[in-house]
mmJSON file of the N, C-alpha and C atoms, coordinates in Angstrom:
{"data_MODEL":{"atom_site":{
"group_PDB":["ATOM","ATOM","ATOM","ATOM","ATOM","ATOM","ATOM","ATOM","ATOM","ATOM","ATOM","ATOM","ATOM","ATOM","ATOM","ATOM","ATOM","ATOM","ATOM","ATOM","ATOM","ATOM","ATOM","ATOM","ATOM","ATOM","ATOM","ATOM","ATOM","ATOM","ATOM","ATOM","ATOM","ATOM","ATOM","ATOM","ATOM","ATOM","ATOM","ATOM","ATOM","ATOM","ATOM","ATOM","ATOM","ATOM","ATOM","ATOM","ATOM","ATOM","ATOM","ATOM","ATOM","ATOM","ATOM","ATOM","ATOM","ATOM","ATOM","ATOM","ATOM","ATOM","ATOM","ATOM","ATOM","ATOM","ATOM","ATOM","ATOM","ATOM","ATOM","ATOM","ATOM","ATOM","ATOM","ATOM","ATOM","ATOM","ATOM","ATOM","ATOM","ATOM","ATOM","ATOM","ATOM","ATOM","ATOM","ATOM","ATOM","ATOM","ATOM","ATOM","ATOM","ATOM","ATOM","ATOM","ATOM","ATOM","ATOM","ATOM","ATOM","ATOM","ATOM","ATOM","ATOM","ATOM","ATOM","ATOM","ATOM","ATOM","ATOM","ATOM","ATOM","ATOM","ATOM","ATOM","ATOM","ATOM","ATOM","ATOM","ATOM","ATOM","ATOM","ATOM","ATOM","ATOM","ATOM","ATOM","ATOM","ATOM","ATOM","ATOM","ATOM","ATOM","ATOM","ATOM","ATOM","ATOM","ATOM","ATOM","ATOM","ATOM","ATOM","ATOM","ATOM","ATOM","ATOM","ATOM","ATOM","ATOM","ATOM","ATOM","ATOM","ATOM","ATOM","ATOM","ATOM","ATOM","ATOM","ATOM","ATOM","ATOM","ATOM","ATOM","ATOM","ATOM","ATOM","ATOM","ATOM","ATOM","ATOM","ATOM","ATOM","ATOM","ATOM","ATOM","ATOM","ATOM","ATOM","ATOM","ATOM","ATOM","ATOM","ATOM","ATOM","ATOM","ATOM","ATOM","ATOM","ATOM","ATOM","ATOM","ATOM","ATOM","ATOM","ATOM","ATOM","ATOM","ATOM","ATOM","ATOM","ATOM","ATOM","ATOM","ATOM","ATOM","ATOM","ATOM","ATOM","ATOM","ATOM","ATOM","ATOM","ATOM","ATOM","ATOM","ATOM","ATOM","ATOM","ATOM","ATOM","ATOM"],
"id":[1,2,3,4,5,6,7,8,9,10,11,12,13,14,15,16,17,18,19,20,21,22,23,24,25,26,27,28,29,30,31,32,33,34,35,36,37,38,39,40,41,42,43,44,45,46,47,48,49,50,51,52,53,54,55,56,57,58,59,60,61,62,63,64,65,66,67,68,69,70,71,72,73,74,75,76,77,78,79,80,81,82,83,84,85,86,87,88,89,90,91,92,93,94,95,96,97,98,99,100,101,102,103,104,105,106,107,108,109,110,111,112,113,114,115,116,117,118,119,120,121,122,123,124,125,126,127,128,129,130,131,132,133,134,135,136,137,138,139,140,141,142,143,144,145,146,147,148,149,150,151,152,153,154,155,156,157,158,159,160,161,162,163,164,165,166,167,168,169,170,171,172,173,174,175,176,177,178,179,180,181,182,183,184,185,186,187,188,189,190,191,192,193,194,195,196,197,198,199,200,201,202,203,204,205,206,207,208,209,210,211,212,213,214,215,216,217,218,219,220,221,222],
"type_symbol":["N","C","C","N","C","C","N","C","C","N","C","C","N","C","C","N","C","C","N","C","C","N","C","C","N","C","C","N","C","C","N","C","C","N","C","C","N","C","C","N","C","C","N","C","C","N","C","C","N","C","C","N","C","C","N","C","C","N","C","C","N","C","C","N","C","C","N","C","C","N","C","C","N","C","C","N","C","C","N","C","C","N","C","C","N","C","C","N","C","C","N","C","C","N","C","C","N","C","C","N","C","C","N","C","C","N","C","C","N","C","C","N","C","C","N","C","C","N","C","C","N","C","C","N","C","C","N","C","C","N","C","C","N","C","C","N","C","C","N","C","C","N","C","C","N","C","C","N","C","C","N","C","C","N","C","C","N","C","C","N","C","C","N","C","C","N","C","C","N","C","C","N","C","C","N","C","C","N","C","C","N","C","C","N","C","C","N","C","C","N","C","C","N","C","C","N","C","C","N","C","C","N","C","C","N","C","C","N","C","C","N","C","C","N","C","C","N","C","C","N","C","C"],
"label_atom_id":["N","CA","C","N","CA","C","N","CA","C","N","CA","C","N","CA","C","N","CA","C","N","CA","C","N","CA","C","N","CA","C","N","CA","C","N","CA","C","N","CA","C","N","CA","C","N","CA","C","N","CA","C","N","CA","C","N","CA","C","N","CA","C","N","CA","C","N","CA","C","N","CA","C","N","CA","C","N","CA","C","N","CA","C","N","CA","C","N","CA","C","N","CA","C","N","CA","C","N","CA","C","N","CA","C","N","CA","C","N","CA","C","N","CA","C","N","CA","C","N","CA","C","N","CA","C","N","CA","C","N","CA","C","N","CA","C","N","CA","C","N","CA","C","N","CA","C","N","CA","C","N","CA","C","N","CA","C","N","CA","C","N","CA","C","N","CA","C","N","CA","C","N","CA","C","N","CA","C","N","CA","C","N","CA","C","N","CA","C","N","CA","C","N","CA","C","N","CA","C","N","CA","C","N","CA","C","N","CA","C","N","CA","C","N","CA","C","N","CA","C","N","CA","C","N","CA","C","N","CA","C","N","CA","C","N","CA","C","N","CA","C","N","CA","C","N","CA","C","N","CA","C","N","CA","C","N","CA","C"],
"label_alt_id":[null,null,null,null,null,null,null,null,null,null,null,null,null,null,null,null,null,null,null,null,null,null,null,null,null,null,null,null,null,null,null,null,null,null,null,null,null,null,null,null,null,null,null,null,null,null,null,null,null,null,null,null,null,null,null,null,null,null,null,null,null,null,null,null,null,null,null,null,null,null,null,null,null,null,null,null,null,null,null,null,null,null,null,null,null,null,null,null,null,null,null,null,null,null,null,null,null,null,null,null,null,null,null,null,null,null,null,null,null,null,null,null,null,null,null,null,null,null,null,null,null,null,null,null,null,null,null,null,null,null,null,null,null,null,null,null,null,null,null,null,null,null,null,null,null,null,null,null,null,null,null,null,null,null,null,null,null,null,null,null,null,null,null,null,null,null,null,null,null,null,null,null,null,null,null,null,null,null,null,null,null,null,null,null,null,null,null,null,null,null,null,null,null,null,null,null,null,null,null,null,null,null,null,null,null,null,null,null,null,null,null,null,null,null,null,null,null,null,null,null,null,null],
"label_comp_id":["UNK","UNK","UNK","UNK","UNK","UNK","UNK","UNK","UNK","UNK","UNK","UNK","UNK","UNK","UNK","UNK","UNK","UNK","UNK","UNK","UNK","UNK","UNK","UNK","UNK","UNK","UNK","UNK","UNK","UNK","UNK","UNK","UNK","UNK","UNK","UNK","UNK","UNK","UNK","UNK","UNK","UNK","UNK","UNK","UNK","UNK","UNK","UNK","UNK","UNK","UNK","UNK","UNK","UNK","UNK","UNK","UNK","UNK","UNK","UNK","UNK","UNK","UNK","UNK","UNK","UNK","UNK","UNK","UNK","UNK","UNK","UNK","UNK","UNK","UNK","UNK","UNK","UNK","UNK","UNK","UNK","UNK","UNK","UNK","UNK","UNK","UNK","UNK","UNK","UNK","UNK","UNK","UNK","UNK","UNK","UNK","UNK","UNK","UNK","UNK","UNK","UNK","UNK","UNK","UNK","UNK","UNK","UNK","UNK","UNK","UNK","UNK","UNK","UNK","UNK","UNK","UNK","UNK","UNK","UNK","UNK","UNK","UNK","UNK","UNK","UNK","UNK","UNK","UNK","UNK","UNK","UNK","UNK","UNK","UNK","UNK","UNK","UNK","UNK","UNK","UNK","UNK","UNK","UNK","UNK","UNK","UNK","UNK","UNK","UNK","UNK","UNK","UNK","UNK","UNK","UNK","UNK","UNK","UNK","UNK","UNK","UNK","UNK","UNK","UNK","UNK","UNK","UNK","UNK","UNK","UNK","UNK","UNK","UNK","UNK","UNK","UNK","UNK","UNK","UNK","UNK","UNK","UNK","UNK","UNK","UNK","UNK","UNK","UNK","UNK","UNK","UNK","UNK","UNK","UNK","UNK","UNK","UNK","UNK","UNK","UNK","UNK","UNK","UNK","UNK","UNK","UNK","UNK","UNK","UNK","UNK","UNK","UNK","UNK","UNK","UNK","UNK","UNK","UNK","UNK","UNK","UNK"],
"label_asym_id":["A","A","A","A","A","A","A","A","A","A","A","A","A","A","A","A","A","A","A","A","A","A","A","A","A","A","A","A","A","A","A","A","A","A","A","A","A","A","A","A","A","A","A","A","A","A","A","A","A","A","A","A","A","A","A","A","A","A","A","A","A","A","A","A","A","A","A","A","A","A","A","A","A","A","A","A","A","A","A","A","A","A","A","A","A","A","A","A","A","A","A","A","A","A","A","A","A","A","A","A","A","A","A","A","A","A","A","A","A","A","A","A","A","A","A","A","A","A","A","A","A","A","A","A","A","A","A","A","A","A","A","A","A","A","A","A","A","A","A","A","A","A","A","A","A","A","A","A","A","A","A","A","A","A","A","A","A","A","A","A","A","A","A","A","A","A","A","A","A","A","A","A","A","A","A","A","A","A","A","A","A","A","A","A","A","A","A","A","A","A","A","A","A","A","A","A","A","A","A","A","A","A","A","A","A","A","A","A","A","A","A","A","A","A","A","A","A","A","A","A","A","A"],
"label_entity_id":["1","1","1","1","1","1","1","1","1","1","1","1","1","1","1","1","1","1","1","1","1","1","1","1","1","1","1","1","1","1","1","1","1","1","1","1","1","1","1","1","1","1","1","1","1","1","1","1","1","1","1","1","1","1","1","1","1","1","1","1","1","1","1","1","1","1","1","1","1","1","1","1","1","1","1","1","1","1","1","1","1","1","1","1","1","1","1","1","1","1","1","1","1","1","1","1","1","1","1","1","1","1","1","1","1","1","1","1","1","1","1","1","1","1","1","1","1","1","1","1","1","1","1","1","1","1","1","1","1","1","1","1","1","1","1","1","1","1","1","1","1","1","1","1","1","1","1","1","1","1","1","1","1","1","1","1","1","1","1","1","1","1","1","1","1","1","1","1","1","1","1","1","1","1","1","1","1","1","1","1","1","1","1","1","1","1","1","1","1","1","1","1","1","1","1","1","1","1","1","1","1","1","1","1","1","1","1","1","1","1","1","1","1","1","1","1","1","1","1","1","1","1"],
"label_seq_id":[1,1,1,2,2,2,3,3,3,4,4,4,5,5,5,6,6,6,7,7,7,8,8,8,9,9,9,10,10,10,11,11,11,12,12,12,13,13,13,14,14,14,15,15,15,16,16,16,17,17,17,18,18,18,19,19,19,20,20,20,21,21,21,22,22,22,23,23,23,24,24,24,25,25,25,26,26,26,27,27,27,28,28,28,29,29,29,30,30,30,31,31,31,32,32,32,33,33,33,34,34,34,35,35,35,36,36,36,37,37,37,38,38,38,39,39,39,40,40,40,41,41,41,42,42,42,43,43,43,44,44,44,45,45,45,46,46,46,47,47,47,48,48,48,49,49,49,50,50,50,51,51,51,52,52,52,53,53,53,54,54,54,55,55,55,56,56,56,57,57,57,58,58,58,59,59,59,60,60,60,61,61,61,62,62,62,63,63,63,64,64,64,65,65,65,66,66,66,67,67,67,68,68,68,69,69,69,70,70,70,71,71,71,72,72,72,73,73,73,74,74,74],
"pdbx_PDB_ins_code":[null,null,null,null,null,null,null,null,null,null,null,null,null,null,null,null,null,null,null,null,null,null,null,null,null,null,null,null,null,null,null,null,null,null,null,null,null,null,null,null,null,null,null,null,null,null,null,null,null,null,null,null,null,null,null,null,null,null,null,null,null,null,null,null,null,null,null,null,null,null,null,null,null,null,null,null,null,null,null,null,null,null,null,null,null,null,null,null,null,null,null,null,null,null,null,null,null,null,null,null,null,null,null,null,null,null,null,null,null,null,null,null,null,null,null,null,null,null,null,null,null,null,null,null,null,null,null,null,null,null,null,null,null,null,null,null,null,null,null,null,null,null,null,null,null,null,null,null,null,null,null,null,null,null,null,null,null,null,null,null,null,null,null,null,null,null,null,null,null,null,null,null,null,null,null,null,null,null,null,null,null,null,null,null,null,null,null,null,null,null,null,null,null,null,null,null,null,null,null,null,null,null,null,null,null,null,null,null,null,null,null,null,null,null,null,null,null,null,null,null,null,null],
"Cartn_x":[4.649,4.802,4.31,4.956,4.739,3.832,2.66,1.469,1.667,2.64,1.918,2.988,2.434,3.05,4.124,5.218,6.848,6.689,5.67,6.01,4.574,4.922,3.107,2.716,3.159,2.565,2.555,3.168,2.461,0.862,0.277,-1.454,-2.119,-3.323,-4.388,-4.5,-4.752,-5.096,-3.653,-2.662,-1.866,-1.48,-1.834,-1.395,-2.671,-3.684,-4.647,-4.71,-4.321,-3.997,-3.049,-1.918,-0.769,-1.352,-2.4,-2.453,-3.429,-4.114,-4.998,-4.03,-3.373,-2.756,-1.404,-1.564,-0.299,-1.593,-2.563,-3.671,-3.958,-3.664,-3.898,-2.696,-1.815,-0.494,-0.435,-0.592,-0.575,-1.739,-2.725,-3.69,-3.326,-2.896,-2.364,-1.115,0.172,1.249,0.771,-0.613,-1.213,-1.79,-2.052,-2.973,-1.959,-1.018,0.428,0.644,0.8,1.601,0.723,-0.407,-1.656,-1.576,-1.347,-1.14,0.088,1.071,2.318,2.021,1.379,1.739,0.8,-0.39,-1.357,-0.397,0.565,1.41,2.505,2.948,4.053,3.177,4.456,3.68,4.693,4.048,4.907,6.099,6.618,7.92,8.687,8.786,9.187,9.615,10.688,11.035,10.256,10.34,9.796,9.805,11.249,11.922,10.921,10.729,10.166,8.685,8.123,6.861,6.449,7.234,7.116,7.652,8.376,8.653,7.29,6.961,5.264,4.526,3.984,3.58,3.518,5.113,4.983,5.023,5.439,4.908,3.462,2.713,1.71,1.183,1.141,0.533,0.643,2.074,2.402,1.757,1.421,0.413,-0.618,-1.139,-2.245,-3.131,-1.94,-1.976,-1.555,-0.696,-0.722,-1.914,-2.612,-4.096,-5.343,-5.066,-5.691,-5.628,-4.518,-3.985,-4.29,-4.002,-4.552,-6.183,-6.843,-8.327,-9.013,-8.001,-9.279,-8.508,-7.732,-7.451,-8.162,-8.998,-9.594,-10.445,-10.976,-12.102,-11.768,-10.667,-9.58,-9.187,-8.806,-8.438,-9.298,-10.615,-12.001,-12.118],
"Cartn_y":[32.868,31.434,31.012,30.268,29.453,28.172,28.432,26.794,26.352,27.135,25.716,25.036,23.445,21.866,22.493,21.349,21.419,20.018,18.967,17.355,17.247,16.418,15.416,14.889,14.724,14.428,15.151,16.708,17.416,17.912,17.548,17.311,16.249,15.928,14.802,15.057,15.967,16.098,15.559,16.267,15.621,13.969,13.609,12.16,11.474,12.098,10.986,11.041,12.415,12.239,11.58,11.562,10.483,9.569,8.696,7.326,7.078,8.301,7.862,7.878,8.52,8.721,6.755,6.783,5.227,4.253,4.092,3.6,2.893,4.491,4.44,4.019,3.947,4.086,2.27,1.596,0.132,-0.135,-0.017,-0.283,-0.715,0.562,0.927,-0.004,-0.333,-1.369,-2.948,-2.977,-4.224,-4.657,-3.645,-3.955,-4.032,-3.536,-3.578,-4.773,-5.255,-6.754,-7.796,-7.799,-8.838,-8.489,-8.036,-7.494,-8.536,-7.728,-8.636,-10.091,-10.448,-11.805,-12.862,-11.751,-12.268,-12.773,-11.689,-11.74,-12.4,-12.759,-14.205,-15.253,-15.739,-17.128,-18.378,-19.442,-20.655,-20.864,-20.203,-20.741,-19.355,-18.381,-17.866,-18.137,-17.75,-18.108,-18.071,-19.686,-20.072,-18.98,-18.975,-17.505,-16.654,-16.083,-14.501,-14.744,-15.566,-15.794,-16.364,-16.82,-16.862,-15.487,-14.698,-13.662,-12.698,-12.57,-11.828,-11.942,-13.544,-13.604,-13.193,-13.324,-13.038,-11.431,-10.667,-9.397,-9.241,-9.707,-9.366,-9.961,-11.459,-11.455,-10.517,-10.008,-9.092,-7.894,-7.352,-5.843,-6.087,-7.074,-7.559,-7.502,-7.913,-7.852,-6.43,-5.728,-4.29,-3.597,-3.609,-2.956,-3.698,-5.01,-5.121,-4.434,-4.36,-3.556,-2.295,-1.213,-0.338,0.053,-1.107,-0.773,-1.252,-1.949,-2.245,-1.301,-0.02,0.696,2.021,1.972,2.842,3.863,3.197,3.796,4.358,4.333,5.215,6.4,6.62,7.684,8.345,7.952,9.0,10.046],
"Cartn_z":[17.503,17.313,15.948,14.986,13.885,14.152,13.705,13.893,12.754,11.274,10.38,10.377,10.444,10.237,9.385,10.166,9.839,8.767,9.443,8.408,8.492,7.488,7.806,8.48,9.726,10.651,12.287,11.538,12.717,12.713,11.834,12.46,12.204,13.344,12.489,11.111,10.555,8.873,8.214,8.278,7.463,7.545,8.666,9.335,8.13,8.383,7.668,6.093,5.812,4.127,3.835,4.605,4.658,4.308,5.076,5.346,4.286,4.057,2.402,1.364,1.501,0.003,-0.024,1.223,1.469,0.497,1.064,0.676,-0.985,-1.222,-2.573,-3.437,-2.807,-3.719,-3.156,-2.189,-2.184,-3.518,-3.037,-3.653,-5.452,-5.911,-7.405,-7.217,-6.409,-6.545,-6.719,-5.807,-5.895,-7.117,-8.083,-9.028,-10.327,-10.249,-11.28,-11.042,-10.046,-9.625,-10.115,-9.697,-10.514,-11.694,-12.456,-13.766,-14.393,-13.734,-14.249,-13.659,-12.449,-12.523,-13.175,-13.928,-14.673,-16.331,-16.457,-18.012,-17.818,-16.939,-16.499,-17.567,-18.323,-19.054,-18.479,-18.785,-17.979,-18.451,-19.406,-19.904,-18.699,-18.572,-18.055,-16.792,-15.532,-14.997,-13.693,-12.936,-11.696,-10.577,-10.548,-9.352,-9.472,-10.502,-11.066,-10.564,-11.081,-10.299,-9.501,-8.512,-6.993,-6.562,-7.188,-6.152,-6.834,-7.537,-7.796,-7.038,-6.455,-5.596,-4.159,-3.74,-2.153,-2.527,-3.789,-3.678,-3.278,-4.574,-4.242,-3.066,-2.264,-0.613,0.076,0.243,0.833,0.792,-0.15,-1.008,-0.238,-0.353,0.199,1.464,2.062,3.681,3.697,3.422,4.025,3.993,2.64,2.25,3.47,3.8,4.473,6.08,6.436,7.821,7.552,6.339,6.421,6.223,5.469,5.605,6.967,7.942,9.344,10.408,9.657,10.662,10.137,8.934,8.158,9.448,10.22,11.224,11.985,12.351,13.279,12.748,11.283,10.511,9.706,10.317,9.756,10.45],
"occupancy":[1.0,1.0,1.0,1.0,1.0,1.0,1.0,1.0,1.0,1.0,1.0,1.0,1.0,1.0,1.0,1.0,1.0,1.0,1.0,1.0,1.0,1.0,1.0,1.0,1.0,1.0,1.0,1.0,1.0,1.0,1.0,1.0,1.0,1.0,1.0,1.0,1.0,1.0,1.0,1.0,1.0,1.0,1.0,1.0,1.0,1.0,1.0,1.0,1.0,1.0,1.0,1.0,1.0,1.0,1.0,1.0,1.0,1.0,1.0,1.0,1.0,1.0,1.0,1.0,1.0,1.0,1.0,1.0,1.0,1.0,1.0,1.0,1.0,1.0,1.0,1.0,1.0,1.0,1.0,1.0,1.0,1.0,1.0,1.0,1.0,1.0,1.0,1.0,1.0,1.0,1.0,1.0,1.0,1.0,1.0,1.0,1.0,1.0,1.0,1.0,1.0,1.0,1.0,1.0,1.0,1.0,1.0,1.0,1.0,1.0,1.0,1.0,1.0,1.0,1.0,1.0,1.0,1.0,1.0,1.0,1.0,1.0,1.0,1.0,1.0,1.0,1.0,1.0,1.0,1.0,1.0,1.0,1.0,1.0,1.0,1.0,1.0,1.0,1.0,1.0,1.0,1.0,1.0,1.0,1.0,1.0,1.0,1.0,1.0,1.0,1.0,1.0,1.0,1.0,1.0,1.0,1.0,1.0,1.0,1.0,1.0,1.0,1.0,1.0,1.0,1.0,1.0,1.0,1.0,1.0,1.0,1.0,1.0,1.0,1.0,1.0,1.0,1.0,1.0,1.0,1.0,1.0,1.0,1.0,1.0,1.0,1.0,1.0,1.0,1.0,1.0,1.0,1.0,1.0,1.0,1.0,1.0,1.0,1.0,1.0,1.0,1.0,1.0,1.0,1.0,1.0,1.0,1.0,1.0,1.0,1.0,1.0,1.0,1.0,1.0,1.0,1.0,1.0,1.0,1.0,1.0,1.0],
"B_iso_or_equiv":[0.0,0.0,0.0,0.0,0.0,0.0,0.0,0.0,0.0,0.0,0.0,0.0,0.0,0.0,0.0,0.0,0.0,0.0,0.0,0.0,0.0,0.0,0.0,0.0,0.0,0.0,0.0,0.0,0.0,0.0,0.0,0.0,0.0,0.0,0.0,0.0,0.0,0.0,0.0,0.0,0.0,0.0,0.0,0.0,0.0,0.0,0.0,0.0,0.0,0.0,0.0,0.0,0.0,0.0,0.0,0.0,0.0,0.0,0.0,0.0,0.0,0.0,0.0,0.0,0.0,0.0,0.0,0.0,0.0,0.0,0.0,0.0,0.0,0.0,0.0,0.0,0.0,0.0,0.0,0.0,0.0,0.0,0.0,0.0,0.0,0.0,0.0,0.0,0.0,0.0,0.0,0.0,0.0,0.0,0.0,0.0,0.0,0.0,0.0,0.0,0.0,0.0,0.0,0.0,0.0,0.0,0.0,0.0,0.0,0.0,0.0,0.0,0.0,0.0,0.0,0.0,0.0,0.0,0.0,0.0,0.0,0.0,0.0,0.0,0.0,0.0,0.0,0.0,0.0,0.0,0.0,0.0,0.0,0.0,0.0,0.0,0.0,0.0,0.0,0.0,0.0,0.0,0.0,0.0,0.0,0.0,0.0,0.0,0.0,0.0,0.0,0.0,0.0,0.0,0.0,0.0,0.0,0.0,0.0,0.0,0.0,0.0,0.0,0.0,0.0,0.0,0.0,0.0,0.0,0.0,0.0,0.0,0.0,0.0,0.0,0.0,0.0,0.0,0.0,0.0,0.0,0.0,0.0,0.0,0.0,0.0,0.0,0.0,0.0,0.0,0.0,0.0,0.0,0.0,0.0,0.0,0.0,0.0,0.0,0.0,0.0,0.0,0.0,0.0,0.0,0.0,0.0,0.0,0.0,0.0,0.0,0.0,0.0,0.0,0.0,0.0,0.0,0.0,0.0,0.0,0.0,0.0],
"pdbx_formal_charge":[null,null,null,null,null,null,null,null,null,null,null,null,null,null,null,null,null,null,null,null,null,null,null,null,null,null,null,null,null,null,null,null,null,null,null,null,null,null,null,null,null,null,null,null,null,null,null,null,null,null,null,null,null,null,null,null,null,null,null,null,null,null,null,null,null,null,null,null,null,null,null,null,null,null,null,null,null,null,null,null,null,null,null,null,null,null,null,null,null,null,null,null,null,null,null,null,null,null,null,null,null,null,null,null,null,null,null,null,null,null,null,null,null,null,null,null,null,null,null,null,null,null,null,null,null,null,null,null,null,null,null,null,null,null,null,null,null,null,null,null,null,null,null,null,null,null,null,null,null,null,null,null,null,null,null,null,null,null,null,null,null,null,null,null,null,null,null,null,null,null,null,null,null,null,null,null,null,null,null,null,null,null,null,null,null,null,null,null,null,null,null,null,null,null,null,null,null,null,null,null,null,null,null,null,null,null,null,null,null,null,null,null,null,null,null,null,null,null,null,null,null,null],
"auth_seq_id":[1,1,1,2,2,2,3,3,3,4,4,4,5,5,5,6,6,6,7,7,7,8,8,8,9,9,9,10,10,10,11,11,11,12,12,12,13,13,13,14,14,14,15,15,15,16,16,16,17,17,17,18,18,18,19,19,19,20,20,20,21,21,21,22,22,22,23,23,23,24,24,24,25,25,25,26,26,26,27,27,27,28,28,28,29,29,29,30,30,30,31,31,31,32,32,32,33,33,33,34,34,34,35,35,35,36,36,36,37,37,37,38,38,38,39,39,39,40,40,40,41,41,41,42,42,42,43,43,43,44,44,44,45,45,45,46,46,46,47,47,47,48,48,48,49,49,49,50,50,50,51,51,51,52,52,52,53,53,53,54,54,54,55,55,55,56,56,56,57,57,57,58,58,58,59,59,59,60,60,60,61,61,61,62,62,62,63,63,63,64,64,64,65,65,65,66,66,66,67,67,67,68,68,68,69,69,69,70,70,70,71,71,71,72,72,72,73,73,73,74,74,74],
"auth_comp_id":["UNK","UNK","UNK","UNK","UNK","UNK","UNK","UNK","UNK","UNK","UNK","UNK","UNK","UNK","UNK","UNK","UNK","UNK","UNK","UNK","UNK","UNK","UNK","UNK","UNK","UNK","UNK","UNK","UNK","UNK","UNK","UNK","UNK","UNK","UNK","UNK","UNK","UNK","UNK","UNK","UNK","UNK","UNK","UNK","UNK","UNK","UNK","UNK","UNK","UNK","UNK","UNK","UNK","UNK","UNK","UNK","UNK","UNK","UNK","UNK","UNK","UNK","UNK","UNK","UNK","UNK","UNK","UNK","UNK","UNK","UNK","UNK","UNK","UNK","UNK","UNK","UNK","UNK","UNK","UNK","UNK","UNK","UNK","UNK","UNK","UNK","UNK","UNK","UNK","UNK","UNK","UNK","UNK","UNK","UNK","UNK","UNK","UNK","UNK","UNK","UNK","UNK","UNK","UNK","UNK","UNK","UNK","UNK","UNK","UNK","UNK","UNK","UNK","UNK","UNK","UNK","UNK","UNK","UNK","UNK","UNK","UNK","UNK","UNK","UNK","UNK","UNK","UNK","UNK","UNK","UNK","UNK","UNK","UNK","UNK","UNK","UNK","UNK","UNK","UNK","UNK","UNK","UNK","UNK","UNK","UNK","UNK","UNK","UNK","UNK","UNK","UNK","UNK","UNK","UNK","UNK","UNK","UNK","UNK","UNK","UNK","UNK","UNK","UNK","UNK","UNK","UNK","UNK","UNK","UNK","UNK","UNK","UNK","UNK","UNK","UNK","UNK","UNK","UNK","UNK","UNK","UNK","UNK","UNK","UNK","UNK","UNK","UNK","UNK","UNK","UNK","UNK","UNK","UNK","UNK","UNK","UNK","UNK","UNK","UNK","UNK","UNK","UNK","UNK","UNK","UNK","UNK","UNK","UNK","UNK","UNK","UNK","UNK","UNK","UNK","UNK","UNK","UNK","UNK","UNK","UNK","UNK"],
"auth_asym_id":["A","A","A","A","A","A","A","A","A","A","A","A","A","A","A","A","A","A","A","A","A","A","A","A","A","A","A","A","A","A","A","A","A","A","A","A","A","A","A","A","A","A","A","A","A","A","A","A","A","A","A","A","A","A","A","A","A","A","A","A","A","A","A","A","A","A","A","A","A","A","A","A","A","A","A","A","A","A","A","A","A","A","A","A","A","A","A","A","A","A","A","A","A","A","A","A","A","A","A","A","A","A","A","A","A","A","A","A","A","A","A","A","A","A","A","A","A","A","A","A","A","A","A","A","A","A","A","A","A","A","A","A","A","A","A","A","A","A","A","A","A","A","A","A","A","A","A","A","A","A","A","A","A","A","A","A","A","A","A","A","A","A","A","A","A","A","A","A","A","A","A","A","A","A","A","A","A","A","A","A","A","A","A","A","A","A","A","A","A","A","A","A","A","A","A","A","A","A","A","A","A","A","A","A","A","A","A","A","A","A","A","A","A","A","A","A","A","A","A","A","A","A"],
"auth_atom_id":["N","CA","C","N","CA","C","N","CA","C","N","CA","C","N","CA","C","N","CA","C","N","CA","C","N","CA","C","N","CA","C","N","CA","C","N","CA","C","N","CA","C","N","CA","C","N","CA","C","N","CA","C","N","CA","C","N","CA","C","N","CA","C","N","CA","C","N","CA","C","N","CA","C","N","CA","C","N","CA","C","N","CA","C","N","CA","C","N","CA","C","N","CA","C","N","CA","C","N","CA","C","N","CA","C","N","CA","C","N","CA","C","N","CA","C","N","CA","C","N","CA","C","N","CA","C","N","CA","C","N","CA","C","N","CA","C","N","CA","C","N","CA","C","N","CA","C","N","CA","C","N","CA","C","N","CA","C","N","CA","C","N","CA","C","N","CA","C","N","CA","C","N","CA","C","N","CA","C","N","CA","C","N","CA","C","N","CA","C","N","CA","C","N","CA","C","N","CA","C","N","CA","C","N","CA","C","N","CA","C","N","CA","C","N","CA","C","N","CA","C","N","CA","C","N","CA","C","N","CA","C","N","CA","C","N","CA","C","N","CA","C","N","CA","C","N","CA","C","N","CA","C","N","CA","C","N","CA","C"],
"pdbx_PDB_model_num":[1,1,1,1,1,1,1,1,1,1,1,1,1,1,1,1,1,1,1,1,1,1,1,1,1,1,1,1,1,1,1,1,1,1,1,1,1,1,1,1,1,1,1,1,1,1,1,1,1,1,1,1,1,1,1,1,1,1,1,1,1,1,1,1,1,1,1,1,1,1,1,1,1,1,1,1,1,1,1,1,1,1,1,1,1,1,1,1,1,1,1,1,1,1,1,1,1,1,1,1,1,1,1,1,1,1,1,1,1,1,1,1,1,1,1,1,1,1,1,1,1,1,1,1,1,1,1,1,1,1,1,1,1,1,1,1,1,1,1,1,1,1,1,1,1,1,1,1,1,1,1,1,1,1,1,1,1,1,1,1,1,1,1,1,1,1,1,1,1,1,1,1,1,1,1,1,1,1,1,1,1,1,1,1,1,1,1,1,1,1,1,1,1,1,1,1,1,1,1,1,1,1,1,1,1,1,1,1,1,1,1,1,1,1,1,1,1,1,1,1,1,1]
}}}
């Protein structure tokens, strides 16, 4: 019989490096986006920075769902 993992999520370990590595990669999208929506200047367009925004809320709230499920994946 073959035991090693076919995906990442045929073990706890790969499941939780998964979910660190998701972590980190919101984390780093969230911080690009405050970035750019820090370099939005007002002449630039309304659209563009309202949609920065619900990016970044959005970033936001995921990082938050994945850090209060953090204790589960220790």
């Amino acid at each position: 019989m073959d035991s090693q993992p076919k995906n990442p999520f045929d073990s706890i370990e790969n499941a939780k490096d998964y979910v660190r590595l998701l972590q980190e990669t919101v984390a780093d999208a969230r911080q690009e986006i405050a970035a750019d929506l820090a370099a939005v200047s007002e002449g630039q367009s309304d659209r563009r920075m309202e949609a920065l925004r619900v990016i970044h809320y959005k970033l936001e709230k995921l990082e938050h769902h994945l850090q209060s499920s953090k204790p589960f994946t220790q």
